[in-house]
XYZ file of C-alpha atoms in Angstrom:
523
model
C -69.529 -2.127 87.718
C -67.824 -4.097 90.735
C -64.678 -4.188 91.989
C -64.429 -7.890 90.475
C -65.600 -6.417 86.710
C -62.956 -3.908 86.620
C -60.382 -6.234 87.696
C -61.326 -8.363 84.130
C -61.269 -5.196 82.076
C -57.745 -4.465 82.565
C -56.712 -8.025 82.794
C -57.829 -8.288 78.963
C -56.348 -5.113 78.337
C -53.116 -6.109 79.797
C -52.904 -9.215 77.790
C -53.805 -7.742 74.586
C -51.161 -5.513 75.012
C -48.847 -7.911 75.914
C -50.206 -9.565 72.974
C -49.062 -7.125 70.526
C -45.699 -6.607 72.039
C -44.568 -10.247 72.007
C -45.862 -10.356 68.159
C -44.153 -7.321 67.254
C -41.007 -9.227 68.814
C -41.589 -12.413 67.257
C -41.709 -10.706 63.808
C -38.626 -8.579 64.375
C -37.036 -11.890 65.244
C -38.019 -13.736 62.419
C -36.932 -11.118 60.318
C -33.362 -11.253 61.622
C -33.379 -14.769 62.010
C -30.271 -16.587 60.189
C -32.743 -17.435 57.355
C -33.644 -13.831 56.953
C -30.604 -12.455 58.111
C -28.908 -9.464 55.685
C -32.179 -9.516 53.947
C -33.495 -5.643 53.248
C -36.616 -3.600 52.844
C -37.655 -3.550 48.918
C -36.031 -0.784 47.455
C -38.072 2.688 47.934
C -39.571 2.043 51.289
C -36.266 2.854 52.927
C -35.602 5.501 50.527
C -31.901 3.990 50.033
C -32.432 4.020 46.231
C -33.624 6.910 44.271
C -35.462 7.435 41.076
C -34.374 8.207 37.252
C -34.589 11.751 37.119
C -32.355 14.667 35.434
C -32.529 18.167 34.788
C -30.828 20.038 31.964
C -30.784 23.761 31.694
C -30.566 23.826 27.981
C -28.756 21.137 27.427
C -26.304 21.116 30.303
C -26.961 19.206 32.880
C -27.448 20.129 36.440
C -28.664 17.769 38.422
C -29.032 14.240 37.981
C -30.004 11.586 40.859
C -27.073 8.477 41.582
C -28.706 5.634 38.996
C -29.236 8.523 36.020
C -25.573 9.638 37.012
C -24.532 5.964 36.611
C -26.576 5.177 33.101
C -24.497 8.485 31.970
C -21.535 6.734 33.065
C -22.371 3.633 31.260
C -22.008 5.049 27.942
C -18.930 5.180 26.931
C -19.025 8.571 24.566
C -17.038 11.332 24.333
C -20.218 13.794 23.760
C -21.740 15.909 26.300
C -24.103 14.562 28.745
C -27.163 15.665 26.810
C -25.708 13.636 23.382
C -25.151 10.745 25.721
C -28.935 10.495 26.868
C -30.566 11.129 23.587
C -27.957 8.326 22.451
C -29.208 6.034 24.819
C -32.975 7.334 24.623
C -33.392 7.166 20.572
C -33.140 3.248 19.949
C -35.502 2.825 23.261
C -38.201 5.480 22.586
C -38.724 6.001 19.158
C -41.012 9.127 19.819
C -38.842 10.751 22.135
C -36.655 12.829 19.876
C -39.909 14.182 18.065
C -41.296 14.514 21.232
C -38.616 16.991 22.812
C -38.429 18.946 19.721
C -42.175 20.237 21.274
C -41.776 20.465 24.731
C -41.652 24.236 24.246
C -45.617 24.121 23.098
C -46.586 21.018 24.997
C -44.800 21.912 28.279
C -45.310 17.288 28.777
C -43.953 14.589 27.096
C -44.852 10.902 27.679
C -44.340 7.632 26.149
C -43.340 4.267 26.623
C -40.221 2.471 25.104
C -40.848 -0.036 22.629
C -39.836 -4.221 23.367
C -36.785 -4.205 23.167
C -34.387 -7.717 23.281
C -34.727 -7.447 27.351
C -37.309 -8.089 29.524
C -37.656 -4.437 30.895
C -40.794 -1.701 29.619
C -39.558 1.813 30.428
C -41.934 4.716 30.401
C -40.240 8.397 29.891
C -41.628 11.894 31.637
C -40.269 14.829 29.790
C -41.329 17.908 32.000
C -40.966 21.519 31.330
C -40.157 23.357 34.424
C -39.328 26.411 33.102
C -38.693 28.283 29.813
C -35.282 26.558 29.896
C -35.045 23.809 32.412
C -36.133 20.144 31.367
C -36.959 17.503 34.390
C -36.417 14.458 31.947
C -37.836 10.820 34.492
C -37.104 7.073 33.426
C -39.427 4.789 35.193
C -40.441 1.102 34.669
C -44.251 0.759 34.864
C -44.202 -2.950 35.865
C -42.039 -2.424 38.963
C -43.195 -1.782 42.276
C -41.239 0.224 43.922
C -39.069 3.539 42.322
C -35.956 1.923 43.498
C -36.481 -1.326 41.075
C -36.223 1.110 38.159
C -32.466 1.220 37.998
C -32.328 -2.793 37.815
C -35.140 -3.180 35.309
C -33.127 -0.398 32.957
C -29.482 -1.869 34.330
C -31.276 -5.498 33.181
C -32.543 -4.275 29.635
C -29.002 -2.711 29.160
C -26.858 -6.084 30.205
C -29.413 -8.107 27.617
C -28.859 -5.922 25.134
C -24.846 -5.866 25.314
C -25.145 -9.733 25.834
C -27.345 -10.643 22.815
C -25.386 -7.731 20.600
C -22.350 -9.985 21.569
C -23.751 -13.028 21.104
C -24.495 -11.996 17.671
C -21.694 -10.296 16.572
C -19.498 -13.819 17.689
C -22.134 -16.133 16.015
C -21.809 -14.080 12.556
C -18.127 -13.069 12.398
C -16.131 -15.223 9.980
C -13.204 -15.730 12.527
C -13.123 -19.294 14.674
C -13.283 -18.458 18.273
C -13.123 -20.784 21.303
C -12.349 -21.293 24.341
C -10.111 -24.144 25.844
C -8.890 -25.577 29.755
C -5.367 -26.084 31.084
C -5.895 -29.621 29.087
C -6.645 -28.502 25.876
C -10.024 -29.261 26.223
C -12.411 -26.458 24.039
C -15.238 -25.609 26.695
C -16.752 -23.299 24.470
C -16.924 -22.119 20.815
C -18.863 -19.975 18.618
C -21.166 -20.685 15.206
C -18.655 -20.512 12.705
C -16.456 -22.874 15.110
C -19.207 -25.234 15.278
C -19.982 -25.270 11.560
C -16.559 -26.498 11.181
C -16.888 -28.807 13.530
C -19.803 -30.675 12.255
C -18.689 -30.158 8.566
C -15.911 -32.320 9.738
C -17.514 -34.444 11.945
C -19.596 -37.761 10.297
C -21.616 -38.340 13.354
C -22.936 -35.308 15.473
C -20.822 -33.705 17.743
C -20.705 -33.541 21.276
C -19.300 -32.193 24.509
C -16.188 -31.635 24.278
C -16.048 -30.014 21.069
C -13.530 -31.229 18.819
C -9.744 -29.477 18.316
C -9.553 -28.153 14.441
C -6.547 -26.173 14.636
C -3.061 -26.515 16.048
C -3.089 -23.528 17.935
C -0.424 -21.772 19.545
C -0.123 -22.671 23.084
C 0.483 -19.083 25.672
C 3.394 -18.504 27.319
C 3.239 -17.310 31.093
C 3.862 -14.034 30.830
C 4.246 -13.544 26.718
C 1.111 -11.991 26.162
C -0.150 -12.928 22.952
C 0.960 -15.684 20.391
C 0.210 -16.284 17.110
C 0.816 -19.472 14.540
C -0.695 -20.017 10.995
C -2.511 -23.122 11.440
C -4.370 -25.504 8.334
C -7.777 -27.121 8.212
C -8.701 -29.658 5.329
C -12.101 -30.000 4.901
C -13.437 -31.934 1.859
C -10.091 -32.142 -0.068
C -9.570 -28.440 0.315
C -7.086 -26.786 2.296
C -8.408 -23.314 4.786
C -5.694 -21.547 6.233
C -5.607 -19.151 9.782
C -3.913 -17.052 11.840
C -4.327 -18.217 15.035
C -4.160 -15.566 18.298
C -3.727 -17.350 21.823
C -4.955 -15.176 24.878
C -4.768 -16.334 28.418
C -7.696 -15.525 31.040
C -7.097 -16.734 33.743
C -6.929 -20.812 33.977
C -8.137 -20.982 30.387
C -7.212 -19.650 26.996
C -9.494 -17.615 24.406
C -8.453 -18.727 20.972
C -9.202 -16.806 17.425
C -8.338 -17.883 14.289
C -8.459 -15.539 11.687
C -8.979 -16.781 8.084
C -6.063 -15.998 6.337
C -6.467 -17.701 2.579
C -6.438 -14.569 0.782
C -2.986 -13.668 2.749
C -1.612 -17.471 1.545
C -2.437 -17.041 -1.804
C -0.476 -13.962 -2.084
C 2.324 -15.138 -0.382
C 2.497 -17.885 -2.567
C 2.239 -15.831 -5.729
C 4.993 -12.946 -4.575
C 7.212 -16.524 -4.078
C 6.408 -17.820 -7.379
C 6.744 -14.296 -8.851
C 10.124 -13.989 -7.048
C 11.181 -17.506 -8.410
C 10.423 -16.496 -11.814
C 12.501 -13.325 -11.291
C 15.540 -14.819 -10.067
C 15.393 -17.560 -12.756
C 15.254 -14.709 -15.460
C 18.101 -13.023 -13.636
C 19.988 -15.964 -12.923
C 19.976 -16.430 -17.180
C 20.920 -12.651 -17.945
C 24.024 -11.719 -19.336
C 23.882 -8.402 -17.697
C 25.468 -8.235 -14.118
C 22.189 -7.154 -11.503
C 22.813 -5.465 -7.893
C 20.016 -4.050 -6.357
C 20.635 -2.500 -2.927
C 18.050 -1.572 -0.208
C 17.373 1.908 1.253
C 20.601 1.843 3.649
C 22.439 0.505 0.613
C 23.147 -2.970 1.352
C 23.091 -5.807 -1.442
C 19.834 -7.554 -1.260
C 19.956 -8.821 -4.653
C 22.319 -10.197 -7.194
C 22.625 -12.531 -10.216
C 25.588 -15.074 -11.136
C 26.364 -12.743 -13.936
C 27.790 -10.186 -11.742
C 30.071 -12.525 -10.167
C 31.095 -13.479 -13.525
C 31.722 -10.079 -15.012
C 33.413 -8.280 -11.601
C 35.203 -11.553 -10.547
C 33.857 -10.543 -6.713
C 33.634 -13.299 -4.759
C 30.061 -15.170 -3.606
C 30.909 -14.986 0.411
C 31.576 -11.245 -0.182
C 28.384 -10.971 -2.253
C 26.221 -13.366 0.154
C 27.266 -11.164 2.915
C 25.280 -8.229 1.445
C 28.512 -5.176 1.459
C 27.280 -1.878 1.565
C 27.344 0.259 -2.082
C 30.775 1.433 -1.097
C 32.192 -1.957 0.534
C 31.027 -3.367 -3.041
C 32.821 -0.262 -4.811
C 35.884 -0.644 -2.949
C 36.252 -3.939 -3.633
C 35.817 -3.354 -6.860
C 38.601 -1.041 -7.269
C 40.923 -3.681 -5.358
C 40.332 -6.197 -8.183
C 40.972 -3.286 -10.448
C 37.254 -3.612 -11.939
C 36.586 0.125 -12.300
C 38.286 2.980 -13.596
C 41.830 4.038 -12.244
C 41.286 6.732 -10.118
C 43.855 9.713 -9.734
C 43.847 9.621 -6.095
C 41.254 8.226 -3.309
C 39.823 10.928 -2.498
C 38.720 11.909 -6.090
C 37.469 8.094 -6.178
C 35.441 8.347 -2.875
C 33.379 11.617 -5.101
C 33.446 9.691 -7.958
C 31.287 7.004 -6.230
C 29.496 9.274 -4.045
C 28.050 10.887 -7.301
C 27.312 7.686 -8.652
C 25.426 6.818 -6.050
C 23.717 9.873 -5.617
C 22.818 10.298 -9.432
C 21.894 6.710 -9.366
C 19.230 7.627 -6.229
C 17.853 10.465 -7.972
C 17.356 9.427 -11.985
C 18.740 7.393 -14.408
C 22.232 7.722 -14.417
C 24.415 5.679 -17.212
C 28.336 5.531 -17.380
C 31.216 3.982 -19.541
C 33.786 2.292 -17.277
C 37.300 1.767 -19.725
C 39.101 -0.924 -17.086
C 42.990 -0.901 -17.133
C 42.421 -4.376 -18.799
C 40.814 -2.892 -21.854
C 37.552 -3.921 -21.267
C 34.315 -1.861 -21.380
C 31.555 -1.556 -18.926
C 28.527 0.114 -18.997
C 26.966 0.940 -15.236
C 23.447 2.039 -15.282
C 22.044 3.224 -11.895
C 18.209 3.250 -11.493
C 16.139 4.181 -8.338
C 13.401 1.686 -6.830
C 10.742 2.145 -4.778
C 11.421 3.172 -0.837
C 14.424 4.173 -1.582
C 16.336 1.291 -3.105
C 18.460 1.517 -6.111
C 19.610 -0.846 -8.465
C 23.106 -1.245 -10.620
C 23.444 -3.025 -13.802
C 26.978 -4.333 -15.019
C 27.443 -4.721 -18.773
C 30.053 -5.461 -21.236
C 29.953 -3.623 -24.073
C 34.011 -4.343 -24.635
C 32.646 -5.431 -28.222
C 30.254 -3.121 -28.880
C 32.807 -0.728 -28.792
C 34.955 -2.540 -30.798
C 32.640 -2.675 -33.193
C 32.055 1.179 -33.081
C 35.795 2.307 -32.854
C 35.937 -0.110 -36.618
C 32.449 1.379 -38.032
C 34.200 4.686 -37.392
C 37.357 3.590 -38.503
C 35.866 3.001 -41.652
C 34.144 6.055 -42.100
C 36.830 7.957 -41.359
C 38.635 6.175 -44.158
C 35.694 6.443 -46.668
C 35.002 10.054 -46.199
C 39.108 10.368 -46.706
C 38.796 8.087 -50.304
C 35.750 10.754 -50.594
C 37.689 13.559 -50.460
C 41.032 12.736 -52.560
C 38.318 12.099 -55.800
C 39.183 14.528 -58.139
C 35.510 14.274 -58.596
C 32.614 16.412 -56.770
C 30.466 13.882 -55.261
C 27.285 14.504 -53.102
C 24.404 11.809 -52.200
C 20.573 13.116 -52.206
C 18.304 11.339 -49.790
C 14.597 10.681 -50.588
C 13.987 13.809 -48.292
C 16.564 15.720 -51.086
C 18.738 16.387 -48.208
C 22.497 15.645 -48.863
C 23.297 12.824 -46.871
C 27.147 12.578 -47.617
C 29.551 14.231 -49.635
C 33.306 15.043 -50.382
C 35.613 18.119 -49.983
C 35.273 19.014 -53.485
C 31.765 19.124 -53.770
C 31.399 21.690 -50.708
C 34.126 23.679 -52.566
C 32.424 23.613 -55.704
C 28.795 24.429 -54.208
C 29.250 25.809 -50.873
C 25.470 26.174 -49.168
C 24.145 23.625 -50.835
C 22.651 20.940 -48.171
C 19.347 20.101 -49.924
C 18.175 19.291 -53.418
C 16.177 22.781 -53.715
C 19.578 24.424 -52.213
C 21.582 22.240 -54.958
C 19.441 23.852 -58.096
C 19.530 27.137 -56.999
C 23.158 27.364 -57.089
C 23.623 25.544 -60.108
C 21.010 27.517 -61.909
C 22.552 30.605 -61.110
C 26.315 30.032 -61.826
C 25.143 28.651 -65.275
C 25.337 30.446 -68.525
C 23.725 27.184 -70.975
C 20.477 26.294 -68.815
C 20.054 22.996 -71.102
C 22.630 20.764 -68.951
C 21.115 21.998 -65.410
C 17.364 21.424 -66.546
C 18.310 18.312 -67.634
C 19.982 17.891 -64.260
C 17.110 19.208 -62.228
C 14.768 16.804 -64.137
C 16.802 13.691 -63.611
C 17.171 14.105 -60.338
C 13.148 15.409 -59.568
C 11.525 13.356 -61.890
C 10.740 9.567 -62.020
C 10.073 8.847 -65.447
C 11.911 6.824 -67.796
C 14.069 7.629 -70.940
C 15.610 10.575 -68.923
C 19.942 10.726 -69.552
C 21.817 10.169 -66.778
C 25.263 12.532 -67.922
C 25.323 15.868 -69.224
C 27.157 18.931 -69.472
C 26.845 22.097 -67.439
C 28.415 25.546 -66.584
C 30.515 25.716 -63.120
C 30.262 28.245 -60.499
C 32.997 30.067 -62.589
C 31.884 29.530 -66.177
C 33.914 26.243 -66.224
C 32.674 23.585 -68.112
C 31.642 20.419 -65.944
C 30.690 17.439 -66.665
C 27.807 15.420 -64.611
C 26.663 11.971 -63.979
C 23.547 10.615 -61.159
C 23.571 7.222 -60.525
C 20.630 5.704 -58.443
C 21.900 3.737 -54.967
C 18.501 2.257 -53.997
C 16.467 3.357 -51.902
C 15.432 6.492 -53.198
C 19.252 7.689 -52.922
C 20.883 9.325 -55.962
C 24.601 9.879 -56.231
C 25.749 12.865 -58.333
C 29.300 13.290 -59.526
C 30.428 16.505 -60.987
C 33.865 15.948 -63.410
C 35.847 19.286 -62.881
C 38.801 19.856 -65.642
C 42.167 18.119 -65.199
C 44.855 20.453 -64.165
C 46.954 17.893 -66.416
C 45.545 18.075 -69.153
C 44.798 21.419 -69.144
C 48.645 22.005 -68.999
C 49.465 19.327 -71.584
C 46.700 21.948 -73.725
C 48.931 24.567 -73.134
C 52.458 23.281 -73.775
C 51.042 21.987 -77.058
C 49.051 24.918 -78.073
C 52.349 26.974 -77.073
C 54.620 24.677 -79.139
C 51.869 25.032 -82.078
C 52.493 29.108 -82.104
C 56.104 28.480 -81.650
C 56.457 26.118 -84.284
């Protein structure tokens, strides 16, 4: 070859070279050009990302590359790390659990997850390594490059948590929406929208209607809350409304709170009835609350303990009421103060624990009775009552039996009255002389029988008084207890009562027999 053929050679050489050099440059330029500029390899040629891929020994973990560490870290479980995965794995690969119950026999497990709601297909590579060490890999098929893996899995995850959201907002009962520094609502959920067109008579548009006046935030308050009202084809639907600020704008939830109305309303009503009931009793009513203040009182306390309604309306404590009490001179005279402070501490106390009832005799001659019953949480309640003529009434009814078991008793008769039972439901002095032990019919018979000598006048006793046939006498003659001769009469009080008298012999005119039969000898 000549000199001038050589010279050609390595002039093509030397501008294919220089060629290549000034492409290579132009690319690398390109590449960093402002239009490229921060741009970066795909994932897995630069090796910055790594794949899915843990190993357990058993099932504690041991190693685990930075995106498996991260998906670990996503779910928010206070299991081990191993409980975590197969939480995470078991919705997502349906044969997986089955699966890893034989990797002992298989030594290889593979299958792919099912569609989920994201766009992502993961395949899972269970490997045995050893007897006890498990390489467990999460790749995506579709992708590429390794690296991709963690955002096709990181993508499947944030669709999931974003539809679960979505439809956990769109079926809750609750209104929830969101609203600007103007009031504006810039977004609401399905039940917020169903209200909104149920109201609406033309569709609705952007921006949504306001149902509810809501509470508006306070800078720095936190959260607020208001019971707000929505009519809606003649009925009334009532909520408790929460106000949350973020950031410029303000999350609202309204909570349906009809069942919580309605009750309020009846405990009202109930209370109304209550304190009408109380206002019309004739029985004084304080009911005081676990630290024993007055929460509750009728008019007819104020009328019987002439306390006044300021004092009352004030709600005293037990012992400011009791005290007061004793100043008006509306309870007992005490000996001294201190035996009137234990007085009303045992009251109290006796009150808290059971039913507890006292007489109160008032230096005015009046009678109270003070019941003290205990309430629920601790309460206790005190009723006032006059029983000034109820007492009366008693002291007479005793007054008079007092004086009719005296009349009783100064009879020179032996009276006694049988009961339907046969027991002896009164009788005199005389009577229990005569027949001592005898407190019942059967009782009555036996003595009579045996201090008898003619039995005719005690059977015919015994059968008038056992017997309800007709044509029997009602008098007779009998034997006493000491061979006396007595004289007997049953009358019938109604009822199924019988009164038996028993005539014993007159001192008098036994006597008068005496003198005369003594003046007949003289004579």
């Amino acid at each position: 070859m000549s000199l001038h053929g050589i010279g050609l050679v390595f002039l093509a050489v030397l501008t294919g070279t220089a060629s290549v050099l000034l492409a290579v440059a132009l690319l690398r330029w390109w590449d960093r050009g402002p239009g490229r500029r921060g741009a970066r390899l795909p994932q897995g040629l630069d090796g910055s990302l790594k794949p899915m891929v843990l190993l357990f020994r058993g099932q504690r973990l041991v190693d685990a590359t930075p995106p498996a560490r991260a998906l670990l870290d996503r779910i928010s479980a206070p299991e081990s790390e191993w409980t975590r995965l197969l939480q995470w794995i078991g919705p997502r690969f349906p044969d997986a659990i089955d699966g890893l119950s034989r990797i002992g026999r298989a030594g290889r497990f593979e299958c792919l997850g099912q569609s989920g709601t994201g766009s992502a297909t993961l395949r899972l590579l269970v490997e045995q390594i050893d007897s006890d060490l498990l390489r467990i890999t999460i790749t995506d098929p579709q992708a590429e490059y390794a690296g991709i893996v963690v955002d096709s899995m990181s993508q499947q995850a944030m669709e999931e948590e974003l539809d679960l959201l979505r439809r956990s907002l769109d079926q809750t009962p609750m209104l929830v929406w969101r609203q600007d520094a103007e009031e504006r609502v810039t977004w609401a959920n399905a039940a917020y929208l169903r209200k909104a067109e149920a109201q609406a008579d033309e569709p609705i548009g952007w921006p949504l209607p306001r149902l509810l006046d809501s509470p508006r935030p306070v800078p720095g308050a936190g959260t607020r809350t208001r019971r707000a009202s929505l009519t809606q084809n003649g009925a009334v639907f009532w909520y408790d409304c929460h106000s949350h600020p973020t950031g410029d704008q303000t999350m609202m939830f309204a909570l349906p709170a009809d069942a919580a109305v309605r009750a309020e309303r009846s405990l009202r009503e109930f209370v109304q009835t209550l304190t009408k009931t109380f206002a019309d009793l004739p029985i004084g009513l304080a009911i005081f609350d676990r630290q024993r203040h007055l929460q509750l009182f009728n008019p007819a306390l104020i009328d019987l303990t002439s306390l006044p309604t300021g004092f009352l309306t004030a709600r005293p404590t037990l012992f400011d009421l009791l005290d007061k009490l004793r100043e008006l001179r509306m309870v007992p005279e005490p000996k001294d103060f201190r035996s009137w402070r234990q007085q009303m501490s045992d009251l109290e106390s006796a009150a808290a624990t059971g039913h507890h009832v006292e007489e109160w005799s008032l230096p005015g001659g009046q009678t109270y009775r003070v019941t003290g019953r205990p309430h629920p949480d601790g309460a206790v309640a005190f009723l006032f009552e006059d029983i000034t003529s109820e007492m009366s009434l008693t002291r007479r009814f005793r007054a008079e039996m007092t004086l009719g078991h005296s009349i009783l008793d100064g009879l020179g008769d032996a009276v006694a009255v049988f009961g339907q039972d046969g027991q002896v439901i009164m009788s005199n002095r005389p009577y229990r002389e005569l027949w001592p032990g005898a407190e019942s019919l059967a009782e009555a018979l036996a003595c009579w029988q045996a201090g008898a000598e003619a039995g005719s006048g005690v059977a015919a006793l015994g059968a008038r008084l056992t017997q309800a046939e007709t044509g029997l006498r009602d008098t007779g003659l009998m034997a006493g207890p000491q061979g006396q001769l007595l004289g007997w009469a049953v009358t019938k009080l109604g009822a199924g009562r019988q009164m038996v008298r028993f005539r014993l012999p007159d001192p008098a005119a036994a006597a008068l027999a005496d003198d005369k039969a003594m003046l007949a000898s003289a004579g």
